[in-house]
Structures are given as C-alpha cells and as structure tokens.
Coordinates of C-alpha atoms in Angstrom, one line a residue:
M19 CA 0.0 0.0 0.0
S20 CA 1.4 3.4 -1.0
A21 CA 1.9 6.2 1.4
D22 CA -0.8 8.3 -0.3
T23 CA -3.3 5.4 -0.1
A24 CA -2.4 4.8 3.5
D25 CA -2.9 8.5 4.4
A26 CA -6.2 8.6 2.4
L27 CA -7.5 5.5 4.2
Q28 CA -6.4 6.6 7.7
N29 CA -8.0 10.1 7.2
H30 CA -11.2 8.7 5.7
P31 CA -14.3 9.4 7.9
R32 CA -15.6 5.9 7.5
Y33 CA -12.2 4.4 8.7
Q34 CA -12.4 6.7 11.8
M35 CA -16.0 5.6 12.5
A36 CA -15.0 1.9 12.1
L37 CA -12.3 2.3 14.7
H38 CA -14.7 4.1 17.0
H39 CA -17.3 1.2 16.7
L40 CA -14.5 -1.3 17.3
Q41 CA -13.7 0.4 20.6
K42 CA -17.4 0.6 21.5
G43 CA -17.9 -3.1 20.7
E44 CA -20.5 -2.1 18.0
W45 CA -19.6 -4.8 15.6
K46 CA -22.5 -4.6 13.1
A47 CA -22.1 -0.8 12.5
G48 CA -18.3 -1.2 12.2
I49 CA -18.6 -4.0 9.6
S50 CA -20.8 -1.7 7.5
H51 CA -18.2 1.0 7.4
V52 CA -15.3 -1.4 6.6
E53 CA -17.3 -3.0 3.7
H54 CA -17.8 0.5 2.2
L55 CA -14.1 1.2 2.5
M56 CA -13.2 -2.1 0.8
V57 CA -15.1 -1.0 -2.3
Q58 CA -12.9 2.2 -2.5
F59 CA -9.6 0.5 -1.3
P60 CA -9.9 -3.1 -2.7
L61 CA -6.2 -3.9 -2.5
V62 CA -5.6 -2.9 1.1
P63 CA -5.1 -6.1 3.2
E64 CA -5.6 -4.2 6.5
L65 CA -9.2 -3.7 5.6
R66 CA -9.8 -7.4 5.1
T67 CA -8.1 -8.1 8.4
L68 CA -10.2 -5.5 10.2
R69 CA -13.4 -6.9 8.7
Q70 CA -12.4 -10.4 9.8
D71 CA -11.7 -9.1 13.4
F72 CA -15.2 -7.5 13.4
L73 CA -16.9 -10.7 12.3
L74 CA -14.9 -12.8 14.7
R75 CA -15.5 -10.6 17.7
A76 CA -19.2 -10.5 16.8
K77 CA -19.2 -14.3 16.7
F78 CA -17.3 -14.6 20.0
E79 CA -19.8 -12.3 21.6
R80 CA -22.7 -14.4 20.4
D81 CA -21.0 -17.6 21.5
E82 CA -20.1 -16.1 24.9
R83 CA -23.8 -15.4 25.5
T84 CA -24.6 -18.9 24.5
D85 CA -21.8 -20.4 26.7
L86 CA -23.0 -18.3 29.7
A87 CA -26.5 -19.6 29.3
I88 CA -25.2 -23.2 29.1
E89 CA -22.9 -22.7 32.1
K90 CA -25.8 -21.2 34.1
A91 CA -27.9 -24.3 33.3
L92 CA -25.0 -26.6 34.3
R93 CA -24.5 -24.7 37.6
F94 CA -28.2 -25.1 38.3
R95 CA -28.1 -28.8 37.4
K96 CA -25.1 -29.3 39.6
M97 CA -26.7 -27.5 42.5
V98 CA -29.8 -29.6 42.1
T99 CA -27.7 -32.7 42.0
R100 CA -25.8 -31.7 45.1
I101 CA -29.1 -31.0 46.9
I102 CA -30.4 -34.3 45.9
T103 CA -27.2 -36.0 46.9
V104 CA -27.1 -34.3 50.3
S105 CA -30.8 -35.1 50.9
L106 CA -30.1 -38.7 49.9
I107 CA -27.1 -38.9 52.3
A108 CA -29.3 -37.5 55.1
V109 CA -32.0 -40.0 54.4
I110 CA -29.6 -42.9 54.2
G111 CA -27.8 -41.6 57.3
I112 CA -31.0 -41.6 59.2
G113 CA -31.8 -45.2 58.0
G114 CA -28.3 -46.5 58.8
I115 CA -25.3 -44.8 57.5
Y116 CA -23.0 -47.6 58.4
T117 CA -25.0 -50.3 56.6
Y118 CA -25.1 -48.5 53.2
S119 CA -21.9 -46.4 53.2
S120 CA -20.3 -48.4 50.4
W121 CA -23.3 -48.1 48.1
L122 CA -23.6 -44.3 48.8
G123 CA -20.0 -43.8 47.8
E124 CA -20.6 -45.4 44.4
K125 CA -23.6 -43.2 43.8
L126 CA -21.7 -40.1 44.7
D127 CA -18.8 -40.9 42.4
L128 CA -21.2 -41.6 39.6
A129 CA -23.0 -38.2 40.1
R130 CA -19.6 -36.4 40.2
Q131 CA -18.5 -38.1 37.0
T132 CA -21.7 -37.2 35.3
V133 CA -21.4 -33.5 36.2
E134 CA -17.7 -33.4 35.1
H135 CA -18.5 -35.0 31.8
E136 CA -21.3 -32.5 31.1
I137 CA -19.0 -29.6 31.9
Q138 CA -16.3 -31.0 29.7
M139 CA -18.8 -31.5 26.8
A140 CA -20.0 -27.9 27.2
Q141 CA -16.4 -26.7 27.0
L142 CA -15.8 -28.7 23.9
Y143 CA -19.0 -27.5 22.2
A144 CA -17.9 -23.9 22.9
K145 CA -14.5 -24.6 21.3
A146 CA -16.3 -26.2 18.3
R147 CA -18.5 -23.1 17.9
E148 CA -15.4 -20.9 18.1
A149 CA -13.7 -23.0 15.5
Q150 CA -16.7 -22.7 13.2
G151 CA -16.6 -18.9 13.7
L152 CA -13.0 -18.7 12.7
L153 CA -13.6 -20.9 9.7
S154 CA -16.5 -18.7 8.6
V155 CA -14.3 -15.5 8.6
G156 CA -11.5 -17.2 6.7
R157 CA -9.1 -18.1 9.5
P158 CA -8.8 -21.9 9.1
G159 CA -5.3 -22.1 10.7
E160 CA -6.7 -20.8 14.0
A161 CA -9.7 -23.0 13.7
K162 CA -7.5 -26.1 13.2
I163 CA -5.7 -25.4 16.5
L164 CA -9.0 -25.5 18.4
L165 CA -10.1 -28.6 16.6
D166 CA -6.9 -30.4 17.5
E167 CA -7.5 -29.5 21.2
I168 CA -10.9 -31.1 20.9
A169 CA -9.5 -34.2 19.2
N170 CA -6.9 -34.6 22.0
I171 CA -9.7 -34.7 24.6
N172 CA -12.4 -36.5 22.6
L173 CA -11.6 -38.0 19.2
D174 CA -15.2 -39.1 18.7
F175 CA -16.7 -35.6 19.4
P176 CA -19.8 -35.1 17.2
G177 CA -19.0 -33.4 13.9
L178 CA -15.3 -33.2 14.5
K179 CA -14.3 -35.2 11.4
E180 CA -16.6 -33.2 9.1
T181 CA -15.3 -29.9 10.5
M182 CA -11.7 -31.0 10.1
A183 CA -12.4 -31.8 6.5
Q184 CA -13.9 -28.3 6.0
V185 CA -10.8 -26.8 7.5
E186 CA -8.6 -28.7 5.1
V187 CA -10.7 -27.5 2.1
A188 CA -10.7 -23.9 3.5
T189 CA -6.9 -24.0 4.0
S190 CA -6.5 -25.0 0.4
L191 CA -8.8 -22.3 -0.8
E192 CA -7.0 -19.8 1.4
I193 CA -3.7 -20.6 -0.1
L194 CA -5.1 -20.1 -3.6
Y195 CA -6.8 -16.9 -2.6
L196 CA -3.6 -15.4 -1.1
E197 CA -1.7 -16.4 -4.2
A198 CA -4.2 -14.6 -6.3
M199 CA -4.0 -11.5 -4.1
D200 CA -0.2 -11.5 -4.4
L201 CA -0.6 -11.7 -8.2
I202 CA -3.0 -8.8 -8.1
A203 CA -0.6 -6.8 -6.0
H204 CA 2.1 -7.4 -8.7
E205 CA -0.5 -6.5 -11.5
N206 CA -0.3 -10.1 -12.9
W207 CA -4.0 -9.9 -13.9
T208 CA -4.1 -12.9 -16.3
N209 CA -2.8 -15.5 -13.8
A210 CA -4.8 -13.9 -10.9
R211 CA -8.0 -14.2 -12.9
T212 CA -7.3 -17.9 -13.7
I213 CA -6.8 -18.7 -10.0
L214 CA -9.9 -16.8 -8.9
E215 CA -12.0 -18.5 -11.6
N216 CA -10.9 -21.9 -10.2
L217 CA -11.9 -20.7 -6.8
V218 CA -15.3 -19.8 -8.0
A219 CA -15.7 -23.3 -9.4
L220 CA -14.8 -24.7 -6.0
D221 CA -16.7 -22.3 -3.7
P222 CA -18.6 -19.4 -5.3
N223 CA -19.1 -17.7 -2.0
F224 CA -15.5 -17.8 -0.7
R225 CA -14.2 -14.5 0.5
D226 CA -14.6 -11.6 -2.0
I227 CA -13.6 -13.5 -5.1
E228 CA -16.5 -12.2 -7.1
Y229 CA -15.5 -8.6 -6.3
Q230 CA -11.9 -9.3 -7.1
L231 CA -12.8 -10.7 -10.5
N232 CA -14.9 -7.6 -11.3
Y233 CA -11.9 -5.5 -10.1
I234 CA -9.6 -7.4 -12.5
E235 CA -12.0 -6.8 -15.4
K236 CA -12.1 -3.1 -14.5
V237 CA -8.3 -2.8 -14.3
T238 CA -7.9 -4.7 -17.5
L239 CA -10.2 -2.3 -19.2
L240 CA -8.3 0.6 -17.6
N241 CA -5.0 -0.8 -19.0
D242 CA -6.4 -1.0 -22.5
I243 CA -7.8 2.5 -22.4
F244 CA -4.5 3.8 -20.9
A245 CA -2.4 2.0 -23.5
Q246 CA -4.5 3.6 -26.3
A247 CA -4.3 7.0 -24.7
E248 CA -0.5 6.6 -24.5
V249 CA -0.4 5.8 -28.3
D250 CA -2.5 8.9 -29.0
F251 CA -0.3 11.0 -26.8
Q252 CA 2.9 9.9 -28.5
S253 CA 1.2 10.5 -31.9
E254 CA 0.2 14.0 -30.8
M255 CA -3.5 13.2 -31.3
W256 CA -4.4 15.4 -28.4
E257 CA -8.2 15.3 -28.4
A258 CA -8.2 11.5 -28.5
A259 CA -5.6 11.4 -25.7
V260 CA -7.7 13.7 -23.6
T261 CA -10.7 11.4 -24.1
G262 CA -8.6 8.4 -23.1
Y263 CA -7.0 9.9 -20.0
E264 CA -10.3 11.4 -18.8
S265 CA -11.9 7.9 -19.1
V266 CA -9.2 6.4 -17.0
R267 CA -9.7 9.1 -14.3
A268 CA -13.4 8.6 -14.3
L269 CA -13.2 4.8 -13.9
H270 CA -10.4 4.8 -11.3
P271 CA -9.0 8.1 -10.0
E272 CA -6.0 6.4 -8.4
F273 CA -4.9 4.4 -11.4
R274 CA -1.4 5.6 -12.3
S275 CA -2.6 8.9 -11.0
E276 CA 0.7 10.9 -11.4
I277 CA 1.3 9.7 -15.0
V278 CA -2.3 10.2 -16.0
E279 CA -2.5 13.7 -14.5
E280 CA 0.8 14.8 -16.2
R281 CA -0.3 13.4 -19.6
L282 CA -3.8 14.9 -19.3
Y283 CA -2.4 18.3 -18.5
F284 CA -0.1 18.4 -21.6
S285 CA -3.0 16.9 -23.7
Y286 CA -5.3 19.7 -22.6
V287 CA -2.7 22.4 -23.3
N288 CA -1.7 21.0 -26.7
A289 CA -5.3 20.3 -27.7
A290 CA -6.2 24.0 -27.0
R291 CA -3.2 25.3 -28.9
E292 CA -3.8 23.0 -31.8
T293 CA -7.4 24.1 -32.0
L294 CA -6.4 27.8 -32.1
I295 CA -3.7 27.1 -34.7
D296 CA -6.2 25.4 -37.0
Q297 CA -9.0 28.0 -36.5
P298 CA -7.7 31.0 -34.6
D299 CA -10.6 33.3 -35.3
S300 CA -13.4 30.7 -34.9
L301 CA -15.6 31.3 -31.9
K302 CA -16.3 27.6 -31.6
A303 CA -12.6 26.8 -31.7
L304 CA -12.0 29.5 -29.1
E305 CA -14.7 28.1 -26.8
I306 CA -13.2 24.6 -27.1
A307 CA -9.7 26.0 -26.4
E308 CA -10.9 28.0 -23.4
G309 CA -12.5 24.9 -22.0
Y310 CA -9.2 22.9 -22.4
F311 CA -7.2 25.7 -20.8
R312 CA -9.7 25.8 -17.9
K313 CA -9.3 22.0 -17.4
A314 CA -5.5 22.3 -17.5
L315 CA -5.6 25.0 -14.8
T316 CA -7.7 22.7 -12.5
L317 CA -4.6 20.4 -12.6
R318 CA -2.0 23.1 -12.3
P319 CA -3.7 26.2 -11.0
Q320 CA -0.4 28.2 -10.7
D321 CA 0.7 27.9 -14.3
S322 CA 1.0 31.5 -15.3
E323 CA 1.5 30.9 -19.0
I324 CA -1.7 28.8 -19.3
K325 CA -3.5 31.3 -17.1
A326 CA -2.6 34.0 -19.6
E327 CA -3.6 32.0 -22.7
R328 CA -6.9 31.0 -21.1
E329 CA -7.6 34.6 -20.1
L330 CA -7.0 35.9 -23.6
A331 CA -9.5 33.3 -25.0
R332 CA -12.0 34.2 -22.2
L333 CA -11.7 37.9 -22.8
Y334 CA -12.1 37.5 -26.6
L335 CA -15.2 35.3 -26.2
T336 CA -16.6 37.8 -23.7
A337 CA -16.0 40.6 -26.2
Q338 CA -17.7 38.8 -29.1
E339 CA -20.7 38.1 -27.0
G340 CA -20.8 41.8 -25.9
F341 CA -20.4 42.9 -29.5
S342 CA -23.4 40.8 -30.5
N343 CA -25.5 42.5 -27.8
G344 CA -24.2 46.0 -28.3
R345 CA -22.4 46.3 -25.0
W346 CA -19.6 48.4 -26.5
S347 CA -17.8 49.4 -23.3
E348 CA -17.6 45.8 -22.2
V349 CA -16.2 44.9 -25.6
I350 CA -13.6 47.7 -25.5
E351 CA -12.4 46.9 -22.0
A352 CA -11.9 43.2 -22.8
L353 CA -10.2 43.7 -26.2
E354 CA -7.9 46.5 -25.0
A355 CA -6.5 43.9 -22.6
V356 CA -6.2 41.4 -25.4
Y357 CA -4.6 43.9 -27.8
A358 CA -2.1 44.9 -25.2
V359 CA -0.8 41.3 -25.0
D360 CA -1.2 40.2 -28.6
P361 CA -2.2 42.8 -31.3
E362 CA -2.7 40.0 -33.9
Y363 CA -4.9 37.7 -31.7
A364 CA -7.4 35.6 -33.6
L365 CA -5.7 36.5 -36.9
G366 CA -6.2 40.2 -36.2
T367 CA -10.0 39.9 -35.5
A368 CA -9.5 41.1 -32.0
Q369 CA -8.1 44.4 -33.4
Q370 CA -10.9 44.5 -36.0
T371 CA -13.5 44.0 -33.3
L372 CA -12.0 46.7 -31.0
Y373 CA -12.0 49.1 -33.9
D374 CA -15.6 48.5 -34.8
A375 CA -16.5 48.8 -31.1
Y376 CA -14.9 52.2 -30.9
V377 CA -16.9 53.3 -34.0
A378 CA -20.1 51.8 -32.7
R379 CA -19.9 53.4 -29.3
G380 CA -18.9 56.7 -30.9
E381 CA -22.0 56.6 -33.1
S382 CA -24.2 55.7 -30.1
E383 CA -22.7 58.7 -28.2
V384 CA -23.5 61.0 -31.2
V385 CA -27.1 59.9 -31.1
D386 CA -27.1 60.7 -27.3
G387 CA -25.6 64.1 -28.0
E388 CA -22.3 63.2 -26.2
Y389 CA -20.1 64.7 -28.9
D390 CA -16.9 65.1 -27.0
T391 CA -16.8 61.4 -25.8
A392 CA -17.8 60.4 -29.4
L393 CA -14.9 62.4 -30.8
N394 CA -12.6 60.6 -28.3
D395 CA -13.7 57.2 -29.5
F396 CA -13.4 58.1 -33.2
Q397 CA -9.9 59.4 -32.6
R398 CA -9.0 56.1 -30.8
S399 CA -10.3 54.2 -33.8
I400 CA -8.0 56.3 -36.0
A401 CA -5.0 55.5 -33.8
L402 CA -5.9 51.8 -33.9
A403 CA -6.4 51.6 -37.6
D404 CA -3.2 53.5 -38.3
Q405 CA -1.3 50.5 -36.7
D406 CA -2.3 48.3 -39.7
S407 CA -1.1 49.2 -43.1
D408 CA -3.8 47.0 -44.7
A409 CA -6.6 48.7 -42.9
V410 CA -7.3 51.3 -45.6
L411 CA -11.1 51.2 -45.3
R412 CA -11.0 51.3 -41.5
L413 CA -8.7 54.4 -41.5
Y414 CA -10.8 56.0 -44.2
E415 CA -14.0 55.4 -42.2
A416 CA -12.4 56.6 -38.9
Q417 CA -11.3 59.9 -40.4
I418 CA -14.8 60.5 -41.8
R419 CA -16.5 59.8 -38.5
T420 CA -14.1 62.1 -36.7
A421 CA -14.7 64.9 -39.3
E422 CA -18.4 64.6 -38.9
V423 CA -18.3 65.0 -35.1
L424 CA -16.0 68.0 -35.4
G425 CA -18.4 69.5 -37.9
I426 CA -21.3 69.0 -35.3
L427 CA -19.1 70.8 -32.8
G428 CA -18.5 73.6 -35.3
N429 CA -14.8 73.0 -35.7
Y430 CA -15.0 73.0 -39.5
Q431 CA -11.3 73.8 -40.2
V432 CA -10.1 70.7 -38.3
A433 CA -13.0 68.6 -39.7
V434 CA -11.9 69.6 -43.3
G435 CA -8.4 68.4 -42.5
H436 CA -9.8 65.0 -41.6
Y437 CA -11.9 64.9 -44.7
Q438 CA -8.8 65.7 -46.8
V439 CA -6.9 62.8 -45.2
A440 CA -9.9 60.5 -45.8
T441 CA -10.1 61.4 -49.5
E442 CA -6.4 60.9 -49.9
I443 CA -6.5 57.5 -48.2
G444 CA -9.5 56.4 -50.2
G445 CA -8.0 57.6 -53.5
L446 CA -11.2 59.6 -54.3
K447 CA -9.2 62.3 -56.2
R448 CA -7.6 59.7 -58.5
R449 CA -10.9 58.4 -59.8
N450 CA -11.7 58.9 -63.5
A451 CA -13.6 62.1 -64.1
R452 CA -15.7 60.7 -66.9
E453 CA -16.9 57.8 -64.7
N454 CA -17.3 59.9 -61.5
P455 CA -18.1 63.5 -62.7
T456 CA -20.3 64.3 -59.7
L457 CA -17.7 63.1 -57.2
I458 CA -14.9 65.0 -58.8
A459 CA -16.9 68.2 -59.0
L460 CA -17.8 68.0 -55.3
L461 CA -14.1 67.5 -54.4
Q462 CA -13.0 70.4 -56.6
D463 CA -15.6 72.7 -54.9
A464 CA -14.4 71.5 -51.5
E465 CA -10.8 72.3 -52.3
Y466 CA -11.8 75.8 -53.7
Y467 CA -13.7 76.7 -50.5
T468 CA -10.8 75.4 -48.4
T469 CA -8.3 77.5 -50.3
H470 CA -10.4 80.6 -49.7
G471 CA -10.9 79.9 -46.0
N472 CA -14.6 79.1 -46.2
F473 CA -14.3 75.9 -44.1
G474 CA -18.1 75.6 -43.5
M475 CA -18.8 75.3 -47.2
A476 CA -15.7 73.1 -47.7
F477 CA -17.0 70.8 -44.9
E478 CA -20.4 70.6 -46.7
R479 CA -18.9 69.6 -50.1
Y480 CA -16.6 67.0 -48.5
H481 CA -19.6 65.5 -46.7
Q482 CA -21.5 65.3 -49.9
A483 CA -18.5 63.8 -51.7
V484 CA -17.9 60.9 -49.2
E485 CA -21.7 60.1 -49.1
F486 CA -21.6 59.8 -52.9
A487 CA -18.4 57.7 -52.7
D488 CA -20.1 55.3 -50.4
T489 CA -22.4 54.3 -53.4
T490 CA -19.5 53.6 -55.6
Q491 CA -17.3 51.5 -53.4
T492 CA -15.4 48.5 -54.6
T493 CA -17.0 45.3 -53.3
V494 CA -16.8 41.5 -53.4
I495 CA -19.5 38.9 -52.8
H496 CA -19.0 36.4 -49.9
V497 CA -21.3 33.4 -49.1
V498 CA -21.5 33.0 -45.3
Q499 CA -20.1 29.6 -44.0
E500 CA -20.8 27.8 -40.8
G501 CA -19.1 29.5 -37.8
E502 CA -18.4 32.8 -39.5
Y503 CA -19.4 36.1 -37.9
L504 CA -19.4 39.8 -39.0
T505 CA -16.1 41.0 -37.4
M506 CA -14.3 37.9 -38.7
L507 CA -15.4 38.8 -42.2
A508 CA -14.6 42.4 -41.8
S509 CA -11.1 41.5 -40.7
R510 CA -10.6 38.9 -43.4
Y511 CA -11.5 41.4 -46.2
D512 CA -9.9 44.5 -44.5
S513 CA -13.4 46.0 -44.4
T514 CA -15.5 47.2 -41.5
V515 CA -18.6 46.0 -39.8
R516 CA -20.3 49.4 -40.5
A517 CA -19.5 49.2 -44.2
I518 CA -20.8 45.7 -44.5
A519 CA -23.9 46.4 -42.5
L520 CA -24.7 49.5 -44.7
A521 CA -24.1 47.6 -47.9
N522 CA -26.5 44.8 -47.0
G523 CA -29.1 46.6 -44.9
I524 CA -28.1 44.7 -41.7
T525 CA -29.4 46.1 -38.5
N526 CA -28.3 43.3 -36.2
A527 CA -24.9 41.6 -36.6
N528 CA -26.3 38.4 -35.2
L529 CA -28.8 38.0 -38.1
I530 CA -26.3 36.8 -40.8
Y531 CA -26.9 33.2 -41.6
V532 CA -25.2 30.3 -43.4
G533 CA -25.6 30.5 -47.2
Q534 CA -26.3 34.3 -47.1
E535 CA -24.6 36.3 -49.9
L536 CA -23.0 39.4 -48.4
I537 CA -21.7 42.4 -50.3
I538 CA -18.3 43.2 -48.7
P539 CA -17.0 46.8 -49.4
I540 CA -13.2 46.6 -49.7
L541 CA -12.2 50.1 -50.9
P542 CA -13.9 53.5 -50.6

C-alpha cells in the first residue's frame, strides 16, 4: 500500500468511524463502514483483516452469551444434583449410614463423573463453535488449533471429522486466494483471474472473489484505455488522448494517477493550442480552447503561462458576446486587454472588433448628444487603424466619423483636415472624371472653399462627396459559411462592420446566416 493510499485510508471518515465502533464493541455498525471502505480501497489487506476481526468478535460475543447460558444451566443442574445427593445422604444416614456407606460412595462418584462429563462437553462445544466462527471468517489455521485440542480430549466428538475436512478445504482455498492476491498486487492480472475463476468453481461464496474478478475486469479495461491514450499522446492526437485519460480518471482516480495527470495536463494544453492554430478566429474553436485551458488549470492552478492563454481566450469570447449584444464598453475593455498582449490575436480579428466597437460606441454617443466622448472614441479608432497598413477602409471610415463629429461641434477647419486625409486614403481624387463626374466636381468645390478659407462650405462639399463615394465602393460577394461572424469577415477582407452592414441593410450583426450572400466593401 502506497503512502498516499495509507494516508487517504487513515484520514477517511468511515475508517475513523469503524475504529470508533471497534472500541465501543458495536460490531454490526463497524462492519458496514469497513465494507464501504473495501469498495474504495480493494487492495488494502488491512481492511480485510479489520473486517475479519469484526466478524470474529461478533461471533465470539454471540458464543459467549450462549456459553454463559449453558454454564448457568449446568450450575443449576449441579446445584440440584448436590441438593439431591445431600438429601439422599441425610435420608440414608438416618436409616443406617454404616450399613449403606459403600453403596452411597458409588452413587456419589457416579454423580460427580456425570457432572464433570457434562462440563467438559460444554467446553468442547464452545470450542467447536469458536472454530466454526474462525472458519467462517477465513481463518482456518486458528480453527484447526481449536479442533486439535478437541481431538486430544475426545476424538469421537460429534461433527469433529466433518469440521476438520472443512478446515482442510478452506486452507487449500485460502492458499489459492492469497496467491491470487499476491498476483493482483504485482499486477499479474491474467494469472490472478485464472486462480480466482478456479476458486469460483470450488466455492462461489469464498471471501470476496466475485468482487476481485470484477476488479480485475475493470483494471484490464483501464490498462487497455490507458495504453491507447499513450499511443494517441505519442502520436500528438491530443483530443483523442484527452478522451482516453479522462476515461481512466473517471473509472479509477488512483490508477497511475501521477502519470495520467501529467499526460492529461499536456494533452489539454496542446489540444487547446492546436485548435487555435487550425482556426484562430473561430468562436467555436476559441470556446473549445478556453475549455481545455480551464481544465488544464484545474490540474496546475499556478501555471502563469496557461492562465494568460486562457484569459485571452475568455476575454475574446466575452468581447464577441458583448459585441453581438451592443455592450460596447464591455467589448472595448476586454479587447484593449487582449490587444495589449497580442495585437494579432485571432488573426487580427481582436483588433478589428476593437476598432468596430470604438466606432459603434462613438455613433451611439453621437445619437445621445455626447459629442466630446464620441470624438474621443473616433480618434481612438484612427490611432488603432493606423497601426495596420492594410486597414485602408478602416482608417478612411475613422477619419470621416471624426470629421463629422468635429463638424457638429463647429470646428470646421479641423474637420476639413480629416476629410482631406480620408479622400487621400480612399483615393477619391484619383478616380476617372468621366466615370465619376459628380464626385470629382464635389471634391473640386471643397478644395476651392478650403483655399479661400470658407471651411463651412468646404465641410459641406466634402460631406456630400464621401456620401456619394459610399455608393460607388469596390465590393466582393461572400457566401456565409458555418461558424463565420461579422467582425471575422470584416477582418478577413480588410473591411469594416459598419460598411458591410450599410451595404447589406443589416441592423443586427447576429442576423447573418449560413448561405447568405453578403456584399463586402473593400475600398472606398
């Protein structure tokens, strides 16, 4: 028995209760606790010994009560015999003690011999019952000692030969049983099963052989599952390895516990990372990975690296849920933390979602008349989009949103500056005049008013120009696949959620569906 198993047993509440009942002489209650413990600790010999002690002491107590009753009856019989004898002596003495003294002595000797014989037989019966008790609890060696004592006194004692034969059989069974237990202790399951099956054929009710056979079947199954999990682990089939090791722990938590725990931990971590490598921007993959990281942390709660990886996945999932429900501040708080650690998290979709959350919260603040805070969010979206050289449409959109709020605040000169940057980013000036005469005319007017310091009129013309440009954006068609979501598509095509929503008349980002054809604006 290992030190961990010994500590677990000694500290188990049922074990403590069993010892308490042993001290109190409460045999039946104690046996119940020991039998429960034997299910949990089947290979601990101390439990089987303790159970046998309970059974034997209970048997001794019953036999002691029986012996006391017999002894009481014998004392009563002896007392009656003595009274009769004394009375007889008195009567004979009155009639002539000298005449009948020889006859009286013979009667007295006979009475004494009868009483002594009855006492001896009572003692032998008590030993026979004790021997049967020892035999019933699997202690044939001790039972044989008592039977030998009986044979030395009375070789013809009733049932002695039959009981001796039972002892011989039980001794043979006991030897086989102990051999099987030794094989089990050394994990020689095949030979142990063979011996136990032979025991079942000889005596189906001997000891706990049925339980031990079930245990061997369970352990054999565990070995098979563990072996397959080891193959999966070495082959880096992490999800299959997780399934195998989890099955082993569920069937028997103590089975090779240290190895299983270590393998399971690395399987969790590698399964999570593999899932993210294959589909880093998939919400389903992120949910699976977060679950694996969480399980890994239950095994090693202090692993800071896994804590950090799990926290990134959790924050990202929280942000996407918040985005779907319009909780922009919650999204921004979560994704700012993610972006600070890994700007390219989820193939850049974290950055994309953070940008769209800034824009969405800014537009909500404009509706509420909170123009200063809206301006701050739009400026933050500019700073974020400026970090990605491919985010042309994002930066274009952010400059326009900022210009519009500045116009509302009456700061037309600065607003015009943002419009100018937007038209340059979007390449509006470089468009063919024949194909876009209205757009080119509006931009020329805006530049004229800017040159002459009329920033209010310049703002108006730029505003009209970008609205017109929105109707002539370069687009692609995308068919929505299983697991895709709007910020993922915006990131994949370097577009924006706002632009996709406007192009398709989407009012709720959750309403896109598998098979839907989406117009994706990719350039202003």
